[in-house]
Amino acid sequence: MSEFAYKYGFIGMGNMGFAMLKGLLQETPAESLTFSARNREKMAKVEEETGVHPASSNLECAKSSKYLILAVKPQQYDTVIGEIREVVSADQVILSIAPGITIEDLGKRFGKPVRVVRAMPNTPALVGEGMTGVSFEEEQFSDEERADIRAFFCSFGRMEIVGENLMNAVVCASGSSPAYIYMIIEALADSAVKYGLPRASAYQMVAQTVLGSAKMVLETGKHPGELKDQVCSPGGTTIAGVSALEEYGLRNALIKASDACYEKCTRVK
């Protein structure tokens, strides 16, 4: 890796790119990172906030980074790849976070052998609690590279290796779903405000409850249905609320949201 000036380079510094960069800084010195973005004011702001020195262009970022993270929107991939194609080599590792764009697709777009890790992180990476689904052909990478890949994604949360055929399902499970959770938090807080609780208190109480409930699932290993049943006393308040959620279709609404998300993934070109 001595021929590369930086270990990690980000092309794109939107919400997801910035979240990963901030998470990675918890484990990696700023001197090992670089990035590029279209907006010069944004680049200056990110440099001031993080201490990470920006590259002069996408081309320079690609040329100087061992692990190159493509953190731009799917519709920008062809433009970016056209800019960097000539300088990317088989010694580098390309990390793609675009929904719907396969490893095979990327190989065709580069027009030469490239080593690709396909991933779907989510924005809680910004606070070190991201969840990333990761897919790659492990035999193409050295032991050190596989360790680096795992360290990269674990620096801002948890990761799960999945078959590439399941990556669209990962978008449904964790990539897009933070938005649904924020809507649930907002709605529950609104309901508490309706009955007199101050809004700031409502948000804090609901958000902490979501955090604690998720931690119960992760740390106890119990089925979510079992944990739900533990809260539902016979004839009590919680089972009355659960009954109302079933009546008004909470489960169906969330499944339909995932259906729409999955369909959109399959139409990304």
PDB file of C-alpha atoms in Angstrom:
ATOM      1  CA  MET A   1       0.000   0.000   0.000  1.00  0.00           C
ATOM      2  CA  SER A   2       3.074   2.251   0.085  1.00  0.00           C
ATOM      3  CA  GLU A   3       2.366   3.596  -3.433  1.00  0.00           C
ATOM      4  CA  PHE A   4      -0.841   5.225  -2.177  1.00  0.00           C
ATOM      5  CA  ALA A   5      -0.737   8.502  -0.263  1.00  0.00           C
ATOM      6  CA  TYR A   6      -3.991   7.693   1.560  1.00  0.00           C
ATOM      7  CA  LYS A   7      -5.577   4.552   2.906  1.00  0.00           C
ATOM      8  CA  TYR A   8      -9.175   5.699   2.298  1.00  0.00           C
ATOM      9  CA  GLY A   9     -10.538   8.129  -0.250  1.00  0.00           C
ATOM     10  CA  PHE A  10     -14.174   9.233  -0.537  1.00  0.00           C
ATOM     11  CA  ILE A  11     -15.664  10.497  -3.772  1.00  0.00           C
ATOM     12  CA  GLY A  12     -18.803  12.298  -2.688  1.00  0.00           C
ATOM     13  CA  MET A  13     -19.527  13.955   0.628  1.00  0.00           C
ATOM     14  CA  GLY A  14     -23.301  13.870   1.007  1.00  0.00           C
ATOM     15  CA  ASN A  15     -25.073  12.641   4.122  1.00  0.00           C
ATOM     16  CA  MET A  16     -23.865   9.057   3.788  1.00  0.00           C
ATOM     17  CA  GLY A  17     -20.311   9.870   2.790  1.00  0.00           C
ATOM     18  CA  PHE A  18     -19.975  12.326   5.656  1.00  0.00           C
ATOM     19  CA  ALA A  19     -21.476   9.855   8.128  1.00  0.00           C
ATOM     20  CA  MET A  20     -18.941   7.183   7.142  1.00  0.00           C
ATOM     21  CA  LEU A  21     -16.067   9.663   7.217  1.00  0.00           C
ATOM     22  CA  LYS A  22     -16.983  10.856  10.709  1.00  0.00           C
ATOM     23  CA  GLY A  23     -17.327   7.297  11.932  1.00  0.00           C
ATOM     24  CA  LEU A  24     -14.029   6.240  10.395  1.00  0.00           C
ATOM     25  CA  LEU A  25     -12.253   9.115  12.129  1.00  0.00           C
ATOM     26  CA  GLN A  26     -12.948   7.398  15.452  1.00  0.00           C
ATOM     27  CA  GLU A  27     -10.486   4.678  14.428  1.00  0.00           C
ATOM     28  CA  THR A  28      -8.303   6.226  11.716  1.00  0.00           C
ATOM     29  CA  PRO A  29      -6.116   9.367  11.744  1.00  0.00           C
ATOM     30  CA  ALA A  30      -7.243  12.193   9.479  1.00  0.00           C
ATOM     31  CA  GLU A  31      -3.887  12.046   7.690  1.00  0.00           C
ATOM     32  CA  SER A  32      -4.841   8.628   6.249  1.00  0.00           C
ATOM     33  CA  LEU A  33      -8.039   9.959   4.649  1.00  0.00           C
ATOM     34  CA  THR A  34      -8.968  12.199   1.761  1.00  0.00           C
ATOM     35  CA  PHE A  35     -12.131  13.088  -0.138  1.00  0.00           C
ATOM     36  CA  SER A  36     -13.493  14.978  -3.108  1.00  0.00           C
ATOM     37  CA  ALA A  37     -16.854  16.604  -3.761  1.00  0.00           C
ATOM     38  CA  ARG A  38     -18.469  18.857  -6.349  1.00  0.00           C
ATOM     39  CA  ASN A  39     -19.231  21.701  -3.943  1.00  0.00           C
ATOM     40  CA  ARG A  40     -16.076  23.600  -2.980  1.00  0.00           C
ATOM     41  CA  GLU A  41     -17.747  25.312  -0.033  1.00  0.00           C
ATOM     42  CA  LYS A  42     -18.823  21.920   1.288  1.00  0.00           C
ATOM     43  CA  MET A  43     -15.264  20.611   0.902  1.00  0.00           C
ATOM     44  CA  ALA A  44     -13.882  23.531   2.913  1.00  0.00           C
ATOM     45  CA  LYS A  45     -16.493  23.016   5.614  1.00  0.00           C
ATOM     46  CA  VAL A  46     -15.758  19.279   5.899  1.00  0.00           C
ATOM     47  CA  GLU A  47     -12.007  19.941   6.072  1.00  0.00           C
ATOM     48  CA  GLU A  48     -12.513  22.517   8.825  1.00  0.00           C
ATOM     49  CA  GLU A  49     -14.757  20.212  10.837  1.00  0.00           C
ATOM     50  CA  THR A  50     -12.771  16.969  10.434  1.00  0.00           C
ATOM     51  CA  GLY A  51      -9.176  17.919   9.653  1.00  0.00           C
ATOM     52  CA  VAL A  52      -9.273  15.675   6.572  1.00  0.00           C
ATOM     53  CA  HIS A  53      -7.473  17.246   3.617  1.00  0.00           C
ATOM     54  CA  PRO A  54      -9.515  17.223   0.391  1.00  0.00           C
ATOM     55  CA  ALA A  55      -8.171  16.094  -2.960  1.00  0.00           C
ATOM     56  CA  SER A  56      -8.069  18.570  -5.815  1.00  0.00           C
ATOM     57  CA  SER A  57     -10.372  16.424  -7.960  1.00  0.00           C
ATOM     58  CA  ASN A  58     -12.106  13.044  -8.220  1.00  0.00           C
ATOM     59  CA  LEU A  59      -9.188  11.923 -10.382  1.00  0.00           C
ATOM     60  CA  GLU A  60      -6.636  12.855  -7.724  1.00  0.00           C
ATOM     61  CA  CYS A  61      -8.697  11.202  -4.984  1.00  0.00           C
ATOM     62  CA  ALA A  62      -8.917   7.973  -6.992  1.00  0.00           C
ATOM     63  CA  LYS A  63      -5.249   7.958  -7.911  1.00  0.00           C
ATOM     64  CA  SER A  64      -4.033   8.411  -4.336  1.00  0.00           C
ATOM     65  CA  SER A  65      -6.299   6.037  -2.330  1.00  0.00           C
ATOM     66  CA  LYS A  66      -5.951   2.322  -1.645  1.00  0.00           C
ATOM     67  CA  TYR A  67      -9.630   1.977  -0.650  1.00  0.00           C
ATOM     68  CA  LEU A  68     -11.843   4.165  -2.815  1.00  0.00           C
ATOM     69  CA  ILE A  69     -15.397   4.756  -1.574  1.00  0.00           C
ATOM     70  CA  LEU A  70     -17.890   5.796  -4.251  1.00  0.00           C
ATOM     71  CA  ALA A  71     -20.315   7.793  -2.110  1.00  0.00           C
ATOM     72  CA  VAL A  72     -22.265   9.509  -4.880  1.00  0.00           C
ATOM     73  CA  LYS A  73     -25.824   8.937  -6.070  1.00  0.00           C
ATOM     74  CA  PRO A  74     -26.379   6.050  -8.519  1.00  0.00           C
ATOM     75  CA  GLN A  75     -27.190   8.428 -11.367  1.00  0.00           C
ATOM     76  CA  GLN A  76     -23.765  10.045 -10.936  1.00  0.00           C
ATOM     77  CA  TYR A  77     -21.808   6.793 -11.186  1.00  0.00           C
ATOM     78  CA  ASP A  78     -21.221   6.889 -14.951  1.00  0.00           C
ATOM     79  CA  THR A  79     -19.903  10.451 -14.807  1.00  0.00           C
ATOM     80  CA  VAL A  80     -17.574   9.726 -11.882  1.00  0.00           C
ATOM     81  CA  ILE A  81     -16.313   6.437 -13.296  1.00  0.00           C
ATOM     82  CA  GLY A  82     -15.647   8.193 -16.606  1.00  0.00           C
ATOM     83  CA  GLU A  83     -13.427  10.653 -14.746  1.00  0.00           C
ATOM     84  CA  ILE A  84     -11.418   8.077 -12.785  1.00  0.00           C
ATOM     85  CA  ARG A  85     -11.460   4.946 -14.952  1.00  0.00           C
ATOM     86  CA  GLU A  86      -7.958   5.367 -16.356  1.00  0.00           C
ATOM     87  CA  VAL A  87      -6.195   5.702 -12.977  1.00  0.00           C
ATOM     88  CA  VAL A  88      -7.970   2.940 -11.056  1.00  0.00           C
ATOM     89  CA  SER A  89      -5.912  -0.253 -10.828  1.00  0.00           C
ATOM     90  CA  ALA A  90      -6.409  -3.836  -9.686  1.00  0.00           C
ATOM     91  CA  ASP A  91      -4.289  -3.011  -6.609  1.00  0.00           C
ATOM     92  CA  GLN A  92      -7.099  -0.830  -5.289  1.00  0.00           C
ATOM     93  CA  VAL A  93     -10.381  -1.765  -3.656  1.00  0.00           C
ATOM     94  CA  ILE A  94     -13.571  -0.047  -4.804  1.00  0.00           C
ATOM     95  CA  LEU A  95     -16.300   0.287  -2.168  1.00  0.00           C
ATOM     96  CA  SER A  96     -19.688   0.995  -3.729  1.00  0.00           C
ATOM     97  CA  ILE A  97     -22.734   2.054  -1.709  1.00  0.00           C
ATOM     98  CA  ALA A  98     -25.169   2.580  -4.598  1.00  0.00           C
ATOM     99  CA  PRO A  99     -28.426   0.636  -4.324  1.00  0.00           C
ATOM    100  CA  GLY A 100     -29.268  -1.475  -7.348  1.00  0.00           C
ATOM    101  CA  ILE A 101     -25.814  -1.357  -8.996  1.00  0.00           C
ATOM    102  CA  THR A 102     -24.208  -4.798  -8.929  1.00  0.00           C
ATOM    103  CA  ILE A 103     -20.556  -5.786  -8.751  1.00  0.00           C
ATOM    104  CA  GLU A 104     -20.842  -7.060 -12.327  1.00  0.00           C
ATOM    105  CA  ASP A 105     -22.352  -3.736 -13.439  1.00  0.00           C
ATOM    106  CA  LEU A 106     -19.418  -1.856 -11.960  1.00  0.00           C
ATOM    107  CA  GLY A 107     -16.914  -4.091 -13.687  1.00  0.00           C
ATOM    108  CA  LYS A 108     -18.571  -3.337 -17.017  1.00  0.00           C
ATOM    109  CA  ARG A 109     -18.610   0.385 -16.319  1.00  0.00           C
ATOM    110  CA  PHE A 110     -14.917   0.440 -15.513  1.00  0.00           C
ATOM    111  CA  GLY A 111     -14.246  -1.687 -18.580  1.00  0.00           C
ATOM    112  CA  LYS A 112     -11.397  -3.592 -16.942  1.00  0.00           C
ATOM    113  CA  PRO A 113     -10.780  -5.892 -13.976  1.00  0.00           C
ATOM    114  CA  VAL A 114     -11.534  -4.087 -10.709  1.00  0.00           C
ATOM    115  CA  ARG A 115     -12.078  -5.429  -7.216  1.00  0.00           C
ATOM    116  CA  VAL A 116     -15.380  -4.270  -5.797  1.00  0.00           C
ATOM    117  CA  VAL A 117     -16.997  -4.410  -2.368  1.00  0.00           C
ATOM    118  CA  ARG A 118     -20.690  -3.670  -2.561  1.00  0.00           C
ATOM    119  CA  ALA A 119     -22.210  -2.263   0.619  1.00  0.00           C
ATOM    120  CA  MET A 120     -25.327  -0.630   1.983  1.00  0.00           C
ATOM    121  CA  PRO A 121     -24.616   1.422   5.127  1.00  0.00           C
ATOM    122  CA  ASN A 122     -27.081   3.734   6.841  1.00  0.00           C
ATOM    123  CA  THR A 123     -26.932   7.213   8.316  1.00  0.00           C
ATOM    124  CA  PRO A 124     -26.721   6.179  12.019  1.00  0.00           C
ATOM    125  CA  ALA A 125     -23.063   5.640  11.082  1.00  0.00           C
ATOM    126  CA  LEU A 126     -22.744   9.325  11.978  1.00  0.00           C
ATOM    127  CA  VAL A 127     -23.114   8.433  15.676  1.00  0.00           C
ATOM    128  CA  GLY A 128     -21.229   5.130  15.493  1.00  0.00           C
ATOM    129  CA  GLU A 129     -24.381   3.006  15.322  1.00  0.00           C
ATOM    130  CA  GLY A 130     -24.577   2.251  11.621  1.00  0.00           C
ATOM    131  CA  MET A 131     -25.659  -1.061  10.124  1.00  0.00           C
ATOM    132  CA  THR A 132     -24.047  -2.158   6.880  1.00  0.00           C
ATOM    133  CA  GLY A 133     -24.782  -5.102   4.633  1.00  0.00           C
ATOM    134  CA  VAL A 134     -21.617  -6.071   2.715  1.00  0.00           C
ATOM    135  CA  SER A 135     -21.037  -8.331  -0.263  1.00  0.00           C
ATOM    136  CA  PHE A 136     -17.806  -9.212  -2.056  1.00  0.00           C
ATOM    137  CA  GLU A 137     -15.960 -12.168  -3.572  1.00  0.00           C
ATOM    138  CA  GLU A 138     -13.635 -12.955  -0.680  1.00  0.00           C
ATOM    139  CA  GLU A 139     -11.105 -14.932  -2.729  1.00  0.00           C
ATOM    140  CA  GLN A 140     -10.212 -11.742  -4.636  1.00  0.00           C
ATOM    141  CA  PHE A 141      -8.865 -10.088  -1.491  1.00  0.00           C
ATOM    142  CA  SER A 142      -5.908 -10.761   0.780  1.00  0.00           C
ATOM    143  CA  ASP A 143      -6.319 -11.514   4.471  1.00  0.00           C
ATOM    144  CA  GLU A 144      -5.120  -7.990   5.253  1.00  0.00           C
ATOM    145  CA  GLU A 145      -7.606  -6.439   2.850  1.00  0.00           C
ATOM    146  CA  ARG A 146     -10.487  -8.473   4.256  1.00  0.00           C
ATOM    147  CA  ALA A 147      -9.511  -7.307   7.740  1.00  0.00           C
ATOM    148  CA  ASP A 148      -9.360  -3.703   6.517  1.00  0.00           C
ATOM    149  CA  ILE A 149     -12.791  -4.004   4.912  1.00  0.00           C
ATOM    150  CA  ARG A 150     -14.282  -5.323   8.139  1.00  0.00           C
ATOM    151  CA  ALA A 151     -12.502  -2.657  10.199  1.00  0.00           C
ATOM    152  CA  PHE A 152     -13.787   0.066   7.893  1.00  0.00           C
ATOM    153  CA  PHE A 153     -17.449  -0.844   8.253  1.00  0.00           C
ATOM    154  CA  CYS A 154     -17.185  -1.700  11.956  1.00  0.00           C
ATOM    155  CA  SER A 155     -15.604   1.688  12.677  1.00  0.00           C
ATOM    156  CA  PHE A 156     -19.070   3.240  12.454  1.00  0.00           C
ATOM    157  CA  GLY A 157     -21.312   0.420  13.676  1.00  0.00           C
ATOM    158  CA  ARG A 158     -22.019  -3.217  12.802  1.00  0.00           C
ATOM    159  CA  MET A 159     -21.676  -5.110   9.546  1.00  0.00           C
ATOM    160  CA  GLU A 160     -23.171  -8.289   8.133  1.00  0.00           C
ATOM    161  CA  ILE A 161     -21.783 -10.137   5.111  1.00  0.00           C
ATOM    162  CA  VAL A 162     -24.574 -11.268   2.782  1.00  0.00           C
ATOM    163  CA  GLY A 163     -24.879 -12.750  -0.678  1.00  0.00           C
ATOM    164  CA  GLU A 164     -25.100 -10.098  -3.359  1.00  0.00           C
ATOM    165  CA  ASN A 165     -28.533 -11.369  -4.385  1.00  0.00           C
ATOM    166  CA  LEU A 166     -29.764 -10.129  -0.984  1.00  0.00           C
ATOM    167  CA  MET A 167     -28.428  -6.581  -1.198  1.00  0.00           C
ATOM    168  CA  ASN A 168     -31.768  -5.089  -2.246  1.00  0.00           C
ATOM    169  CA  ALA A 169     -33.309  -6.712   0.824  1.00  0.00           C
ATOM    170  CA  VAL A 170     -30.573  -5.064   2.913  1.00  0.00           C
ATOM    171  CA  VAL A 171     -31.723  -1.673   1.599  1.00  0.00           C
ATOM    172  CA  CYS A 172     -35.197  -2.518   2.930  1.00  0.00           C
ATOM    173  CA  ALA A 173     -33.965  -3.832   6.289  1.00  0.00           C
ATOM    174  CA  SER A 174     -31.458  -1.154   7.212  1.00  0.00           C
ATOM    175  CA  GLY A 175     -30.574   1.204   4.366  1.00  0.00           C
ATOM    176  CA  SER A 176     -33.886   3.051   4.049  1.00  0.00           C
ATOM    177  CA  SER A 177     -35.596   2.033   7.274  1.00  0.00           C
ATOM    178  CA  PRO A 178     -34.085   4.731   9.547  1.00  0.00           C
ATOM    179  CA  ALA A 179     -36.506   7.130   7.851  1.00  0.00           C
ATOM    180  CA  TYR A 180     -39.419   4.937   8.910  1.00  0.00           C
ATOM    181  CA  ILE A 181     -38.134   4.801  12.492  1.00  0.00           C
ATOM    182  CA  TYR A 182     -37.841   8.598  12.582  1.00  0.00           C
ATOM    183  CA  MET A 183     -41.456   8.832  11.409  1.00  0.00           C
ATOM    184  CA  ILE A 184     -42.518   6.433  14.168  1.00  0.00           C
ATOM    185  CA  ILE A 185     -40.603   8.471  16.765  1.00  0.00           C
ATOM    186  CA  GLU A 186     -42.201  11.667  15.501  1.00  0.00           C
ATOM    187  CA  ALA A 187     -45.697  10.179  15.550  1.00  0.00           C
ATOM    188  CA  LEU A 188     -45.334   8.723  19.048  1.00  0.00           C
ATOM    189  CA  ALA A 189     -43.967  12.035  20.313  1.00  0.00           C
ATOM    190  CA  ASP A 190     -46.900  13.875  18.705  1.00  0.00           C
ATOM    191  CA  SER A 191     -49.294  11.567  20.513  1.00  0.00           C
ATOM    192  CA  ALA A 192     -47.627  12.346  23.847  1.00  0.00           C
ATOM    193  CA  VAL A 193     -47.697  16.101  23.143  1.00  0.00           C
ATOM    194  CA  LYS A 194     -51.407  15.737  22.396  1.00  0.00           C
ATOM    195  CA  TYR A 195     -51.876  14.638  26.002  1.00  0.00           C
ATOM    196  CA  GLY A 196     -49.763  17.431  27.480  1.00  0.00           C
ATOM    197  CA  LEU A 197     -46.143  16.205  27.546  1.00  0.00           C
ATOM    198  CA  PRO A 198     -43.648  18.921  26.500  1.00  0.00           C
ATOM    199  CA  ARG A 199     -42.299  18.207  23.004  1.00  0.00           C
ATOM    200  CA  ALA A 200     -38.619  18.058  24.015  1.00  0.00           C
ATOM    201  CA  SER A 201     -39.447  15.537  26.736  1.00  0.00           C
ATOM    202  CA  ALA A 202     -41.604  13.524  24.351  1.00  0.00           C
ATOM    203  CA  TYR A 203     -38.832  13.221  21.765  1.00  0.00           C
ATOM    204  CA  GLN A 204     -36.276  12.214  24.378  1.00  0.00           C
ATOM    205  CA  MET A 205     -38.514   9.626  26.008  1.00  0.00           C
ATOM    206  CA  VAL A 206     -39.623   8.052  22.726  1.00  0.00           C
ATOM    207  CA  ALA A 207     -36.147   8.050  21.160  1.00  0.00           C
ATOM    208  CA  GLN A 208     -34.570   6.481  24.239  1.00  0.00           C
ATOM    209  CA  THR A 209     -37.314   3.858  24.272  1.00  0.00           C
ATOM    210  CA  VAL A 210     -36.578   2.968  20.630  1.00  0.00           C
ATOM    211  CA  LEU A 211     -32.853   2.775  21.420  1.00  0.00           C
ATOM    212  CA  GLY A 212     -33.422   0.603  24.486  1.00  0.00           C
ATOM    213  CA  SER A 213     -35.866  -1.667  22.702  1.00  0.00           C
ATOM    214  CA  ALA A 214     -33.414  -2.230  19.840  1.00  0.00           C
ATOM    215  CA  LYS A 215     -30.666  -2.991  22.349  1.00  0.00           C
ATOM    216  CA  MET A 216     -32.906  -5.581  24.012  1.00  0.00           C
ATOM    217  CA  VAL A 217     -33.305  -7.387  20.682  1.00  0.00           C
ATOM    218  CA  LEU A 218     -29.568  -7.289  19.938  1.00  0.00           C
ATOM    219  CA  GLU A 219     -28.291  -8.216  23.372  1.00  0.00           C
ATOM    220  CA  THR A 220     -30.845 -10.731  24.642  1.00  0.00           C
ATOM    221  CA  GLY A 221     -31.171 -12.673  21.404  1.00  0.00           C
ATOM    222  CA  LYS A 222     -34.891 -13.042  22.097  1.00  0.00           C
ATOM    223  CA  HIS A 223     -37.480 -12.915  19.332  1.00  0.00           C
ATOM    224  CA  PRO A 224     -39.087  -9.464  19.049  1.00  0.00           C
ATOM    225  CA  GLY A 225     -42.495 -11.102  19.519  1.00  0.00           C
ATOM    226  CA  GLU A 226     -41.381 -12.578  22.846  1.00  0.00           C
ATOM    227  CA  LEU A 227     -40.110  -9.195  24.029  1.00  0.00           C
ATOM    228  CA  LYS A 228     -43.382  -7.593  22.943  1.00  0.00           C
ATOM    229  CA  ASP A 229     -45.345 -10.196  24.908  1.00  0.00           C
ATOM    230  CA  GLN A 230     -43.340  -9.365  28.037  1.00  0.00           C
ATOM    231  CA  VAL A 231     -44.682  -5.806  27.903  1.00  0.00           C
ATOM    232  CA  CYS A 232     -48.288  -6.849  27.244  1.00  0.00           C
ATOM    233  CA  SER A 233     -50.008  -7.584  30.543  1.00  0.00           C
ATOM    234  CA  PRO A 234     -53.360  -9.386  30.216  1.00  0.00           C
ATOM    235  CA  GLY A 235     -56.115  -6.808  29.831  1.00  0.00           C
ATOM    236  CA  GLY A 236     -53.599  -3.987  30.174  1.00  0.00           C
ATOM    237  CA  THR A 237     -52.798  -0.737  28.413  1.00  0.00           C
ATOM    238  CA  THR A 238     -50.102  -2.098  26.102  1.00  0.00           C
ATOM    239  CA  ILE A 239     -52.158  -4.908  24.595  1.00  0.00           C
ATOM    240  CA  ALA A 240     -54.906  -2.351  23.945  1.00  0.00           C
ATOM    241  CA  GLY A 241     -52.391  -0.266  22.006  1.00  0.00           C
ATOM    242  CA  VAL A 242     -51.043  -3.319  20.158  1.00  0.00           C
ATOM    243  CA  SER A 243     -54.592  -4.256  19.183  1.00  0.00           C
ATOM    244  CA  ALA A 244     -55.110  -0.777  17.736  1.00  0.00           C
ATOM    245  CA  LEU A 245     -51.859  -1.011  15.748  1.00  0.00           C
ATOM    246  CA  GLU A 246     -53.037  -4.304  14.263  1.00  0.00           C
ATOM    247  CA  GLU A 247     -56.444  -2.830  13.459  1.00  0.00           C
ATOM    248  CA  TYR A 248     -54.942   0.153  11.650  1.00  0.00           C
ATOM    249  CA  GLY A 249     -52.338  -1.885   9.783  1.00  0.00           C
ATOM    250  CA  LEU A 250     -48.906  -0.988  11.156  1.00  0.00           C
ATOM    251  CA  ARG A 251     -47.335  -4.251   9.999  1.00  0.00           C
ATOM    252  CA  ASN A 252     -48.899  -4.027   6.561  1.00  0.00           C
ATOM    253  CA  ALA A 253     -47.820  -0.395   6.146  1.00  0.00           C
ATOM    254  CA  LEU A 254     -44.187  -1.247   6.945  1.00  0.00           C
ATOM    255  CA  ILE A 255     -44.193  -4.267   4.636  1.00  0.00           C
ATOM    256  CA  LYS A 256     -45.690  -2.139   1.848  1.00  0.00           C
ATOM    257  CA  ALA A 257     -42.945   0.456   2.438  1.00  0.00           C
ATOM    258  CA  SER A 258     -40.336  -2.282   2.005  1.00  0.00           C
ATOM    259  CA  ASP A 259     -42.090  -3.499  -1.155  1.00  0.00           C
ATOM    260  CA  ALA A 260     -41.885   0.005  -2.639  1.00  0.00           C
ATOM    261  CA  CYS A 261     -38.253   0.319  -1.578  1.00  0.00           C
ATOM    262  CA  TYR A 262     -37.330  -3.079  -3.091  1.00  0.00           C
ATOM    263  CA  GLU A 263     -39.101  -2.266  -6.353  1.00  0.00           C
ATOM    264  CA  LYS A 264     -37.201   1.015  -6.612  1.00  0.00           C
ATOM    265  CA  CYS A 265     -33.904  -0.821  -6.078  1.00  0.00           C
ATOM    266  CA  THR A 266     -34.640  -3.165  -8.968  1.00  0.00           C
ATOM    267  CA  ARG A 267     -35.243  -0.202 -11.283  1.00  0.00           C
ATOM    268  CA  VAL A 268     -31.960   1.598 -10.551  1.00  0.00           C
ATOM    269  CA  LYS A 269     -29.732   1.659 -13.629  1.00  0.00           C
TER     270      LYS A 269
END
